[in-house]
Short mmCIF file of C-alpha atoms and ligand atoms in Angstrom, two decimals:
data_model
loop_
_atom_site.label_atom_id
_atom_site.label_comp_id
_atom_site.label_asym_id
_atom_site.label_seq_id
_atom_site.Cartn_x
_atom_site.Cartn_y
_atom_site.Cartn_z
CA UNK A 1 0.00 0.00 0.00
CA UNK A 2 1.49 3.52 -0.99
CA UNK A 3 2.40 5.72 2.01
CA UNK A 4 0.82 8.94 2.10
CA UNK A 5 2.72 12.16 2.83
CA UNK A 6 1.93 12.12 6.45
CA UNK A 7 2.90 8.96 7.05
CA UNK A 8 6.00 9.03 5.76
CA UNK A 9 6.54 12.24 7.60
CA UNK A 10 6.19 10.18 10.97
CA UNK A 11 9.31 8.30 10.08
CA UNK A 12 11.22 11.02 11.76
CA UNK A 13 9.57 9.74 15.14
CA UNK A 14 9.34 6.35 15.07
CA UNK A 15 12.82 4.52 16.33
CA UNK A 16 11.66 1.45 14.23
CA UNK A 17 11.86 3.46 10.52
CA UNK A 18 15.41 4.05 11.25
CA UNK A 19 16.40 0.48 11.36
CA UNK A 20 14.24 0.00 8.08
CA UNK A 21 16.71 1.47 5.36
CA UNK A 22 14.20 0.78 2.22
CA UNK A 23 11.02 2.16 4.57
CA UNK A 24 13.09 5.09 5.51
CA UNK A 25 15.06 6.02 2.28
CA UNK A 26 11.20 5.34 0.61
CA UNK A 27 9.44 8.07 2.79
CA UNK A 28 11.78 10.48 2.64
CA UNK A 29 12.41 10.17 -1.15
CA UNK A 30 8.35 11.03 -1.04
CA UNK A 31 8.59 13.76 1.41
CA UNK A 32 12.06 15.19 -0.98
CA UNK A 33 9.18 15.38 -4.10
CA UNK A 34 6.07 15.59 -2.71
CA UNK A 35 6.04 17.94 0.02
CA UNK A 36 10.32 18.68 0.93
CA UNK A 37 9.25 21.16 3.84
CA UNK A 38 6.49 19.17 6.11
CA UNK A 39 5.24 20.20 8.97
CA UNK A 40 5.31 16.94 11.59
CA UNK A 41 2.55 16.12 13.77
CA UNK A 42 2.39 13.02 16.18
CA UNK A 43 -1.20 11.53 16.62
CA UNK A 44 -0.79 10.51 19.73
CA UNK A 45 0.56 13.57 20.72
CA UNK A 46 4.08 12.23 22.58
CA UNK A 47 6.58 14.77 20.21
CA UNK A 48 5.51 18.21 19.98
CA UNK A 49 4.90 19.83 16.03
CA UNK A 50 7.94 20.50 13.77
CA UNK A 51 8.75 21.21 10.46
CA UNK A 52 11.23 18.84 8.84
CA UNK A 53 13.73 19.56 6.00
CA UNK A 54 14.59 16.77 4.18
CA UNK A 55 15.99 19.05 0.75
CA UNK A 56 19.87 19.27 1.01
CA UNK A 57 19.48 23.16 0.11
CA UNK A 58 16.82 23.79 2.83
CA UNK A 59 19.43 21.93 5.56
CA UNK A 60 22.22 24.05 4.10
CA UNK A 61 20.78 27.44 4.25
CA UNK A 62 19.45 26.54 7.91
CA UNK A 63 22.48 25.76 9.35
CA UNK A 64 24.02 28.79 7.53
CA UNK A 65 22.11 31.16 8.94
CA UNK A 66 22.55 30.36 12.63
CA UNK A 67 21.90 34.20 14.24
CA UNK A 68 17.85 32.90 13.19
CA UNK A 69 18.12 29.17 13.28
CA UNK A 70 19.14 28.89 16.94
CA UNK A 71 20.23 24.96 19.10
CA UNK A 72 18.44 26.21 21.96
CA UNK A 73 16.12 25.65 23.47
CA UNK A 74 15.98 22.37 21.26
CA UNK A 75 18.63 20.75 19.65
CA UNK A 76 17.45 17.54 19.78
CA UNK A 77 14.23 15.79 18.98
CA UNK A 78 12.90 14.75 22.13
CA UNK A 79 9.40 13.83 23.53
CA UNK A 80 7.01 16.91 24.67
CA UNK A 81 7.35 16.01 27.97
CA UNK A 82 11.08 16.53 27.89
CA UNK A 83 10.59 20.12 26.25
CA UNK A 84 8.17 20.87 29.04
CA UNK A 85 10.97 19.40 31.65
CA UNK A 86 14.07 21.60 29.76
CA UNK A 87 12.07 24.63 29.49
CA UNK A 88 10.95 24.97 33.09
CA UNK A 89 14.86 23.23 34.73
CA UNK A 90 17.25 24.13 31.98
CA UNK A 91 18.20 21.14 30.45
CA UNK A 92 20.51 18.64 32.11
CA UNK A 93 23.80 19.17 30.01
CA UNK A 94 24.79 22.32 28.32
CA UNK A 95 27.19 21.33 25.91
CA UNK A 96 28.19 23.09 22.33
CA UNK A 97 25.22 21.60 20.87
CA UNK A 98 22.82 23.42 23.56
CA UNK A 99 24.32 26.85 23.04
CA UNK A 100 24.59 29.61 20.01
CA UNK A 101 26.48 32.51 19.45
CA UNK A 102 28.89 33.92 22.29
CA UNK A 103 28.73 30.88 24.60
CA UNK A 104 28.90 29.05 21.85
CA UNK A 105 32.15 30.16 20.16
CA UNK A 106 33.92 30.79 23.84
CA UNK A 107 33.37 27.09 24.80
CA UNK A 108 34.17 26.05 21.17
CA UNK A 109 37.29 27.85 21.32
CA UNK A 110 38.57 26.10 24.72
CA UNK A 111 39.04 22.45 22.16
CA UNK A 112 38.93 23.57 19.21
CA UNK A 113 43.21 23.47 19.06
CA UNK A 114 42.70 20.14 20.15
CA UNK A 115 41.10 18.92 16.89
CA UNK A 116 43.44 21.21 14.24
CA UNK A 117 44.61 19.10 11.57
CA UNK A 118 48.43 19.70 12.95
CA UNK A 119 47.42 18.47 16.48
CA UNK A 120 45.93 15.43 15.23
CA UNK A 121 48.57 14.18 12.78
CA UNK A 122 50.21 13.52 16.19
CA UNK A 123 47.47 10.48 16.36
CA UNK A 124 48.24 9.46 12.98
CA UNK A 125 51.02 6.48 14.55
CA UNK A 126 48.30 5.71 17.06
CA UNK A 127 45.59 5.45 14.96
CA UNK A 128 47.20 2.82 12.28
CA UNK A 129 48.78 0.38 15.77
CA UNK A 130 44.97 0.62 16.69
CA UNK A 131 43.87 -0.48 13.42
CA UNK A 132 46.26 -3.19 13.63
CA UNK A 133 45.43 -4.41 17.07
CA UNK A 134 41.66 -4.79 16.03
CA UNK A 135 42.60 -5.89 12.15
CA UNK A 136 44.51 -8.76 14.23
CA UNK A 137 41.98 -9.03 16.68
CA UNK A 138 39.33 -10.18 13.78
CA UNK A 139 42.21 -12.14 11.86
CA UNK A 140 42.32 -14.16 15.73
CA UNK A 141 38.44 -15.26 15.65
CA UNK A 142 38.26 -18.17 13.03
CA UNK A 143 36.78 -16.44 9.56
CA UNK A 144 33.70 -15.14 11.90
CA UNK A 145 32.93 -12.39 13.89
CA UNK A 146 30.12 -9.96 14.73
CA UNK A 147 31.93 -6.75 13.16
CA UNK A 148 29.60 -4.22 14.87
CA UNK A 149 29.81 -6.01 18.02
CA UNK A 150 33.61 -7.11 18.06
CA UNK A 151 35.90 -5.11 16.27
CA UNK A 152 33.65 -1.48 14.97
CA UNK A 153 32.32 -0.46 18.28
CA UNK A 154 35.57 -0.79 19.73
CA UNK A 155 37.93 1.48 17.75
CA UNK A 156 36.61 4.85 18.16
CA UNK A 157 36.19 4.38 22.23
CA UNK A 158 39.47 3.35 22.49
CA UNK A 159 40.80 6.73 20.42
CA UNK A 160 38.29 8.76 22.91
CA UNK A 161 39.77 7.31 25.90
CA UNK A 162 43.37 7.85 24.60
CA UNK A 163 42.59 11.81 23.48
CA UNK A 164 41.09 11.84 26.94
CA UNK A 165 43.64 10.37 28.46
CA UNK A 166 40.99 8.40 30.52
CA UNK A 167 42.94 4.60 31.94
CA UNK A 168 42.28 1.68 30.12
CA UNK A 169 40.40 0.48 33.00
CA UNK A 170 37.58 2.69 32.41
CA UNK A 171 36.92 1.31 29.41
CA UNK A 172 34.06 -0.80 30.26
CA UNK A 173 31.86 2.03 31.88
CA UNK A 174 32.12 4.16 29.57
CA UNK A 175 31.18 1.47 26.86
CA UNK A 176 28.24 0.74 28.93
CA UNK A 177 27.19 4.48 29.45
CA UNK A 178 27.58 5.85 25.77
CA UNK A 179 25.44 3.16 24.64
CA UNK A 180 22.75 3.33 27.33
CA UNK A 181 22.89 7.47 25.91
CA UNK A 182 22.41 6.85 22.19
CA UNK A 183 20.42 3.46 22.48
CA UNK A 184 17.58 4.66 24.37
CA UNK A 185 14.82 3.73 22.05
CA UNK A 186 16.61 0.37 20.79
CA UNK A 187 15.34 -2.55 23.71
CA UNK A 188 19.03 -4.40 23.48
CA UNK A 189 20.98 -1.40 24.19
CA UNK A 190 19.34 0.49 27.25
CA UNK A 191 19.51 0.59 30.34
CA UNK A 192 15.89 -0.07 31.02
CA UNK A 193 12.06 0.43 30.19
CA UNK A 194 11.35 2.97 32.69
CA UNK A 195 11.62 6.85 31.29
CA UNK A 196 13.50 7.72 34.51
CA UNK A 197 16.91 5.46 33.31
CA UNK A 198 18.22 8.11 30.93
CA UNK A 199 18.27 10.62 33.89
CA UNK A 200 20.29 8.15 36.20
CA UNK A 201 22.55 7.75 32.67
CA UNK A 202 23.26 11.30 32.49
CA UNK A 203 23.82 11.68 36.58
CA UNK A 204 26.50 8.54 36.17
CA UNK A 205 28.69 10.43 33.70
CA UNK A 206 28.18 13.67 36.10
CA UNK A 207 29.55 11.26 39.12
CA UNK A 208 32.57 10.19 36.65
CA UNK A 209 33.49 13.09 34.78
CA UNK A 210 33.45 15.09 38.69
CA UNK A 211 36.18 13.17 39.86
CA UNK A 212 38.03 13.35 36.41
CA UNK A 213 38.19 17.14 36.78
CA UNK A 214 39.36 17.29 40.27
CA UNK A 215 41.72 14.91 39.50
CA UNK A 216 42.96 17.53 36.11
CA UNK A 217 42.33 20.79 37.95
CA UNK A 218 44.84 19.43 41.17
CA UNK A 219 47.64 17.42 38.21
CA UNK A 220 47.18 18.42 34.86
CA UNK A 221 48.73 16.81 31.62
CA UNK A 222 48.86 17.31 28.26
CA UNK A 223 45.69 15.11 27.42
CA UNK A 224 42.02 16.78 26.58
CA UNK A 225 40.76 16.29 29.45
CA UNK A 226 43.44 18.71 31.51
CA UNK A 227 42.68 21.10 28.37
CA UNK A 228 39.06 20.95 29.36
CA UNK A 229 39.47 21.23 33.11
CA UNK A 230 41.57 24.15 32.64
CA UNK A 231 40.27 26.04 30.03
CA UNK A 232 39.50 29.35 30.38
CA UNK A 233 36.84 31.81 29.54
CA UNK A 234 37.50 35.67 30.04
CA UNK A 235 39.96 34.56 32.25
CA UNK A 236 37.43 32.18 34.27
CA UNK A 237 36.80 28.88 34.43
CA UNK A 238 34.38 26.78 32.91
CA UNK A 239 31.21 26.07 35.18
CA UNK A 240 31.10 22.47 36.08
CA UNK A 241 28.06 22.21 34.44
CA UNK A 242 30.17 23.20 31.10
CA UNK A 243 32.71 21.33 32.08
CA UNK A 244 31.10 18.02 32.54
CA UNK A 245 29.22 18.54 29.26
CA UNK A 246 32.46 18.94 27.60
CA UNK A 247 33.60 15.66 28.82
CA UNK A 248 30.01 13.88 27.81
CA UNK A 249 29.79 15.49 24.41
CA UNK A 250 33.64 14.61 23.44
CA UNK A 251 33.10 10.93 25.16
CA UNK A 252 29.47 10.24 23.26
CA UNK A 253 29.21 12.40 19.93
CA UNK A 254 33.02 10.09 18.56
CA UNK A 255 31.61 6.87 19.76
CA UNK A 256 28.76 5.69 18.29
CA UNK A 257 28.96 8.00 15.41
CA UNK A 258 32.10 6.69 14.19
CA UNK A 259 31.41 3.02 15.37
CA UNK A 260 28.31 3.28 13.02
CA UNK A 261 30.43 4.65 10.29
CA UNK A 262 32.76 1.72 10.29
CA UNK A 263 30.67 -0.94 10.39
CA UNK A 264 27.84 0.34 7.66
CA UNK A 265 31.36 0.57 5.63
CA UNK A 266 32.44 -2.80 5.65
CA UNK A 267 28.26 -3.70 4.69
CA UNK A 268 28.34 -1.64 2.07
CA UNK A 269 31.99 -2.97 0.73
CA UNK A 270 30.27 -6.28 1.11
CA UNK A 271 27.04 -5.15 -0.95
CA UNK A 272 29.06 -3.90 -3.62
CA UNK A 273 31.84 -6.18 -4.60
CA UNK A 274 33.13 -3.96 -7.05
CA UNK A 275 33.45 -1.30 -5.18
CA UNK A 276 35.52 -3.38 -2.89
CA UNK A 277 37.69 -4.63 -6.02
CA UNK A 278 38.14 -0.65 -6.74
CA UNK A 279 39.52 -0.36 -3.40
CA UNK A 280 42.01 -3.08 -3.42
CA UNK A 281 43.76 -2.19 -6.91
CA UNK A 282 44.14 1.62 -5.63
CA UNK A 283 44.67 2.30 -1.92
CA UNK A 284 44.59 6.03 -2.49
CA UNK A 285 40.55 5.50 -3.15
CA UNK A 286 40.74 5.43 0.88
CA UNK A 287 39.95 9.15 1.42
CA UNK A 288 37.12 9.19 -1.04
CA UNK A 289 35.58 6.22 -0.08
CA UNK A 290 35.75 7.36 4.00
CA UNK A 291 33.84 10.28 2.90
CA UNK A 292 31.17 8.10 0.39
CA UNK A 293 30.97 5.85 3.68
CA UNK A 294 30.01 8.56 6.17
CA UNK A 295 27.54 9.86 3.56
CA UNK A 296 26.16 6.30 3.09
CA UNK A 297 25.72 5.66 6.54
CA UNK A 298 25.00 8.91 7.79
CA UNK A 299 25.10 7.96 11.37
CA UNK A 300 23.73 11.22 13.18
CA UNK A 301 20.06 11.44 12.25
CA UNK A 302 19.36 14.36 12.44
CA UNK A 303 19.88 18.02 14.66
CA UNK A 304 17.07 20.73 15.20
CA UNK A 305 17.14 24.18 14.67
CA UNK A 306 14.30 26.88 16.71
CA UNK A 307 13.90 29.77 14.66
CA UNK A 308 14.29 33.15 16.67
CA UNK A 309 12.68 35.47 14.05
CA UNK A 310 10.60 34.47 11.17
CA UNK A 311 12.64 33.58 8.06
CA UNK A 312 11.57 33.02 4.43
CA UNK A 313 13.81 30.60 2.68
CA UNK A 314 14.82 30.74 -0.71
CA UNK A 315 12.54 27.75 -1.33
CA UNK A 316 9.35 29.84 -0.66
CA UNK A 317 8.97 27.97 2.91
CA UNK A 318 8.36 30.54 5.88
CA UNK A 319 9.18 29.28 8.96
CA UNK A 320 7.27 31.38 12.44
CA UNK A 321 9.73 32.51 15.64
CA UNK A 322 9.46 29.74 17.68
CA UNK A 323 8.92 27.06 15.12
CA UNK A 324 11.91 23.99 15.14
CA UNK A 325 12.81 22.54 12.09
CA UNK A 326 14.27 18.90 12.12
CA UNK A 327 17.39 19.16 9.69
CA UNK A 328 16.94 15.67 7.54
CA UNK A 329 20.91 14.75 7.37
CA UNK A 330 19.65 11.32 5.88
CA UNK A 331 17.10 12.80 3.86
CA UNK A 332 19.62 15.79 2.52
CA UNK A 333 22.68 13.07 1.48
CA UNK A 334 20.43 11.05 -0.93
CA UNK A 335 19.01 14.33 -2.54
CA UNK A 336 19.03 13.68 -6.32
CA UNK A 337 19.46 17.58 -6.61
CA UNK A 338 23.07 17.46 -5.11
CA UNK A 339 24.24 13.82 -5.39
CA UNK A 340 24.29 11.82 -9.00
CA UNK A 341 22.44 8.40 -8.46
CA UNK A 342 21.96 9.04 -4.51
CA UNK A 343 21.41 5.83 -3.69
CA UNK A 344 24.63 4.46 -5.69
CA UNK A 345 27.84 3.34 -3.39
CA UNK A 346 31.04 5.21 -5.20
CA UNK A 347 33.91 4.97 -3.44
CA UNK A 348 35.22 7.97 -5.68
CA UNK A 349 32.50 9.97 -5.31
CA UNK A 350 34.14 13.87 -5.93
CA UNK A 351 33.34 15.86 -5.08
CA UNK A 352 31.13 15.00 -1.69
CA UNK A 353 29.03 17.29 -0.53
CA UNK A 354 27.40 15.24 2.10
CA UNK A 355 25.85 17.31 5.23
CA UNK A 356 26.89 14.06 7.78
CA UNK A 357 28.91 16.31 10.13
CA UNK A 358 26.22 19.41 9.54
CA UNK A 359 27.79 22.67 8.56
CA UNK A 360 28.15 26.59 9.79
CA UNK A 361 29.60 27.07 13.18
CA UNK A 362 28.18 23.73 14.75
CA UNK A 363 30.31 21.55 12.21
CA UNK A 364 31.34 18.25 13.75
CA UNK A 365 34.11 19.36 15.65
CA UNK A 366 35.56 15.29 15.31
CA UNK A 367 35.22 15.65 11.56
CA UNK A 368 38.94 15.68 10.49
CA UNK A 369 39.16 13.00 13.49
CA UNK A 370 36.67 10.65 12.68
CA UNK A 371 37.55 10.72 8.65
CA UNK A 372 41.07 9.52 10.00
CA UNK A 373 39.73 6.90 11.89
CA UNK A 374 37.88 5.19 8.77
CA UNK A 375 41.03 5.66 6.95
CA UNK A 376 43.62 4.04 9.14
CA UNK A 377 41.38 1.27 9.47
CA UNK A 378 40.39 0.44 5.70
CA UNK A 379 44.03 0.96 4.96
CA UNK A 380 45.07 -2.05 7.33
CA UNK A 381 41.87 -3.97 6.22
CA UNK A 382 41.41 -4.15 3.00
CA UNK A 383 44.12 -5.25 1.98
CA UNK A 384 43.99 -8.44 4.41
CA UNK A 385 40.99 -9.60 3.16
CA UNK A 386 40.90 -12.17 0.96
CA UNK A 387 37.57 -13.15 0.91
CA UNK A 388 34.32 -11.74 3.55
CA UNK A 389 30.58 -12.54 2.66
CA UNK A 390 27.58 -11.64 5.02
CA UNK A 391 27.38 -15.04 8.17
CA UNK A 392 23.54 -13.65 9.21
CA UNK A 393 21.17 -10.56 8.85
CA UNK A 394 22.58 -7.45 9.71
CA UNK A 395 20.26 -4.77 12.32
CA UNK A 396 20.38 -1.53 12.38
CA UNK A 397 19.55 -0.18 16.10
CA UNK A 398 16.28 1.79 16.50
CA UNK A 399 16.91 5.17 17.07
CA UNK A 400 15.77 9.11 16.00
CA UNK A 401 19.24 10.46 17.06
CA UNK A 402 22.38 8.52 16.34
CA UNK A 403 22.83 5.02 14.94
CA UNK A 404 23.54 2.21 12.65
CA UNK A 405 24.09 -1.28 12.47
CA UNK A 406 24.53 -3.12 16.10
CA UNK A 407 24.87 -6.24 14.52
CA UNK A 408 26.86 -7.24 11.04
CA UNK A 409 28.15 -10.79 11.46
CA UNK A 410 30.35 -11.53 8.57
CA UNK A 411 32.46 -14.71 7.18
CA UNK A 412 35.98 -14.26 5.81
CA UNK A 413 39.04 -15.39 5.16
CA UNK A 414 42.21 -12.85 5.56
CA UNK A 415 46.06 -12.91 6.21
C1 HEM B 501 31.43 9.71 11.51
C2 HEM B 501 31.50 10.24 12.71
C3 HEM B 501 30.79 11.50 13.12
C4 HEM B 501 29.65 12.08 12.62
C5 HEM B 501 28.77 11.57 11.49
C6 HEM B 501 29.41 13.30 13.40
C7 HEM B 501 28.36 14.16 13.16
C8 HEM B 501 28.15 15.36 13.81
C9 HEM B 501 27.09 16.30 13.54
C10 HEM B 501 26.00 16.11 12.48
C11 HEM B 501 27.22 17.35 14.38
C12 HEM B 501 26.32 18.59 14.45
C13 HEM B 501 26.70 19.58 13.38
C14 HEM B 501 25.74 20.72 13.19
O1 HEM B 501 24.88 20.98 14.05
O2 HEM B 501 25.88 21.40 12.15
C15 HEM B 501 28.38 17.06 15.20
C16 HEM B 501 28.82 17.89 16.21
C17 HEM B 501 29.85 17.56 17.04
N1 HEM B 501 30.70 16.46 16.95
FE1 HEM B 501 30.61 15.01 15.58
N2 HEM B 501 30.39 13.41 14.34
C18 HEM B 501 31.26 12.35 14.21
C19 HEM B 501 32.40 12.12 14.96
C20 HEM B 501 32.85 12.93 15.97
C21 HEM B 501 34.05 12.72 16.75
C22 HEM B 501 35.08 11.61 16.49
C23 HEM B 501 34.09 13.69 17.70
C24 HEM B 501 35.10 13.96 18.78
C25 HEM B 501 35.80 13.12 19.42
C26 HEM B 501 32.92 14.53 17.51
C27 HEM B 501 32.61 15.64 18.28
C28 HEM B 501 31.59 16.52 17.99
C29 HEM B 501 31.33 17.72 18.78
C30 HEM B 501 32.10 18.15 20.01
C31 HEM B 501 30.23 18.36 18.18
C32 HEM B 501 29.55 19.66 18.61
C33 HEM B 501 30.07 20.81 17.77
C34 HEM B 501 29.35 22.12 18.02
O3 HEM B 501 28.16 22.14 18.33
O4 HEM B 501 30.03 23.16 17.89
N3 HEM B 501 32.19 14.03 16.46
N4 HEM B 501 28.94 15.85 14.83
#
């Protein structure tokens, strides 16, 4: 049966959608012809309205024009009762994504050295022994593993910790934690049914990340997290409440994000044999094809904008003060305006102009971070590989936020 526009529009709030590729990619091709600007209502009332923007231009020109198209007071899709709850407490982290203009460039500007391209080709040694570690680690487990499970989800927490300089030993909590964050809506990954959980999430990172910046304000080293304990505004410090959100955005947003990338990667090498062939007979395909993955998986949803004026845009679509839009990142990188044959995996796609890591003064600060990530580890994996074919169905986790596959068992043979 043929969706109609309002149906598909609901995608955008139901978890399930998102681990439905065809479903998804289906509605939102609809909602990119049909009706590209839709306003979103939920019948049973648990999201408040908002307009969605599922045209690449429409995301763009958003994001551009950030002194209208404000984070706060909701940056996030979240249900009504949580916008009642942030707009009468505050909201219960205030990191860059919760804050625009002043605040937001001062706290931006505490990091933002941290992730210059000349600061992290320091990580460049680290990054390819990590990729080796977890290329062997796979090469160990007898031609099977679960890559999202065993080898993708791994990675990028392990680079976090390191930039952090958070102990080895740590590692399993704050596994736990950043997937109890993201996983909310997805039954295997949360912490539990009741609404409530995601609150005692948040207040165990507060507990953790406390003691981390006592322990960096009294000894500080070189590692992000002294750089973040330390930092200074106008010659103050940051509030804890700053602070810890530093520490919870920098932990979380490179996790998941970059765990999804990987392992929707390797699927999509496997879909397309001959995209894989393309990448073993030239190696220097890795940088294009990082970028082709990240716009194939596209594993942040989506972000929302509040608009503080009202604002025509140049599609003819006014938008009222006080109206959020839900910027489509999905929707945007298959948009047959921008992208020739969207839905066609081309490892040397050039040039890329995928909206994965947004744009404007909210760009992914881990861009240049997370791109070297993908690389180090296709460049150690590929060309190991001799052989890898799909061992079971892949899942992709239910979400509205961040995600991707949480399950891609795979067969192989490699050296
Ligand atoms: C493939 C992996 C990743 C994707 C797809 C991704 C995507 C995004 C997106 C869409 C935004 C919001 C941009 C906007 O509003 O215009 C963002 C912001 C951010 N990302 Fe990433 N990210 C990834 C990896 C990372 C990594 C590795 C880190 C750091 C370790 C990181 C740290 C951040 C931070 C701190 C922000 C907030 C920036 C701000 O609001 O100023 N991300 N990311």
């Amino acid at each position: 049966m043929a969706l109609s526009i309002d149906q598909a529009s609901r995608v955008f709030i139901d978890p399930a959608a998102y681990a439905d590729d065809d479903y998804f990619d289906g509605a939102c091709s609809l909602l990119r012809r049909e009706s590209p600007f839709h306003l979103v209502t939920d019948p049973a009332g648990f999201f408040n309205p908002f307009w969605v923007a599922t045209r690449h231009a429409d995301v763009l020109e958003i994001e551009l024009h950030n002194d209208v198209f404000l984070n706060e007071p909701r940056p996030v899709l979240g249900p009504a009762e949580s916008d009642r709850r942030n707009a009468e407490n505050g909201h219960m982290l205030r990191t860059l994504i919760h804050v625009d203009d002043t605040e937001h460039r001062e706290l931006r500007g505490v990091t933002s050295e941290w992730f210059l391209p000349k600061n992290l080709a320091k990580l460049d040694a680290r990054l390819t022994e990590l990729a080796r570690i977890y290329v062997d680690k796979m090469a160990s487990m007898d031609g099977e593993c679960d890559f999202a499970r065993d080898i993708a989800m791994h990675m990028p927490l392990n680079v976090i910790l390191d930039i952090l300089g958070l102990p080895e030993s740590d590692y399993p909590r704050m596994l736990r934690l950043t997937q109890e964050l993201f996983g909310s809506a997805d039954e295997d990954l949360r912490r539990g049914d009741d609404p409530q959980a995601i609150i005692e999430v948040i207040q165990d990172f507060f507990a953790y990340f406390t003691r981390i910046t006592e322990e960096r304000r009294a000894n500080p080293t070189n590692d992000l997290a002294s750089a973040v304990a330390n930092g200074r505004i106008d010659g103050a410090e940051l509030s804890m409440m700053q602070t810890i959100s530093y520490y919870v955005i920098t932990a979380t947003a490179g996790h998941d994000t970059t765990a999804s990338a990987m392992a929707g990667g390797l699927h999509a090498l496997i879909r397309f044999p001959d995209q894989m062939a393309r990448m073993k007979s030239d190696p220097s395909l890795v940088a294009t094809a990082a970028d082709e993955i990240i716009r194939w998986v596209t594993p942040v949803k989506h972000f929302m904008r509040t608009a503080a004026t009202d604002y025509t845009l140049a599609s003819g679509h006014t938008v009222r003060a006080g109206e959020s839009v839900l910027l489509s990142y999905p929707s945007a990188n298959r948009d047959e305006a921008v992208f020739a044959d969207p839905f066609t995996f081309d490892v040397g796609r050039s040039p890329n102009k995928h909206l994965s890591f947004g744009f404007g003064v909210h760009y992914c600060l881990g861009a240049m971070l997370a791109r070297m990530e993908i690389k180090a580890l296709l460049t150690e994996l590929i060309p190991r590989l001799d052989s890898i074919e799909l061992a079971g169905e892949p899942a992709l986790m239910k979400t509205i936020f961040v995600g991707g596959l949480k399950r891609l068992p795979v067969r192989y043979e490699m050296r």
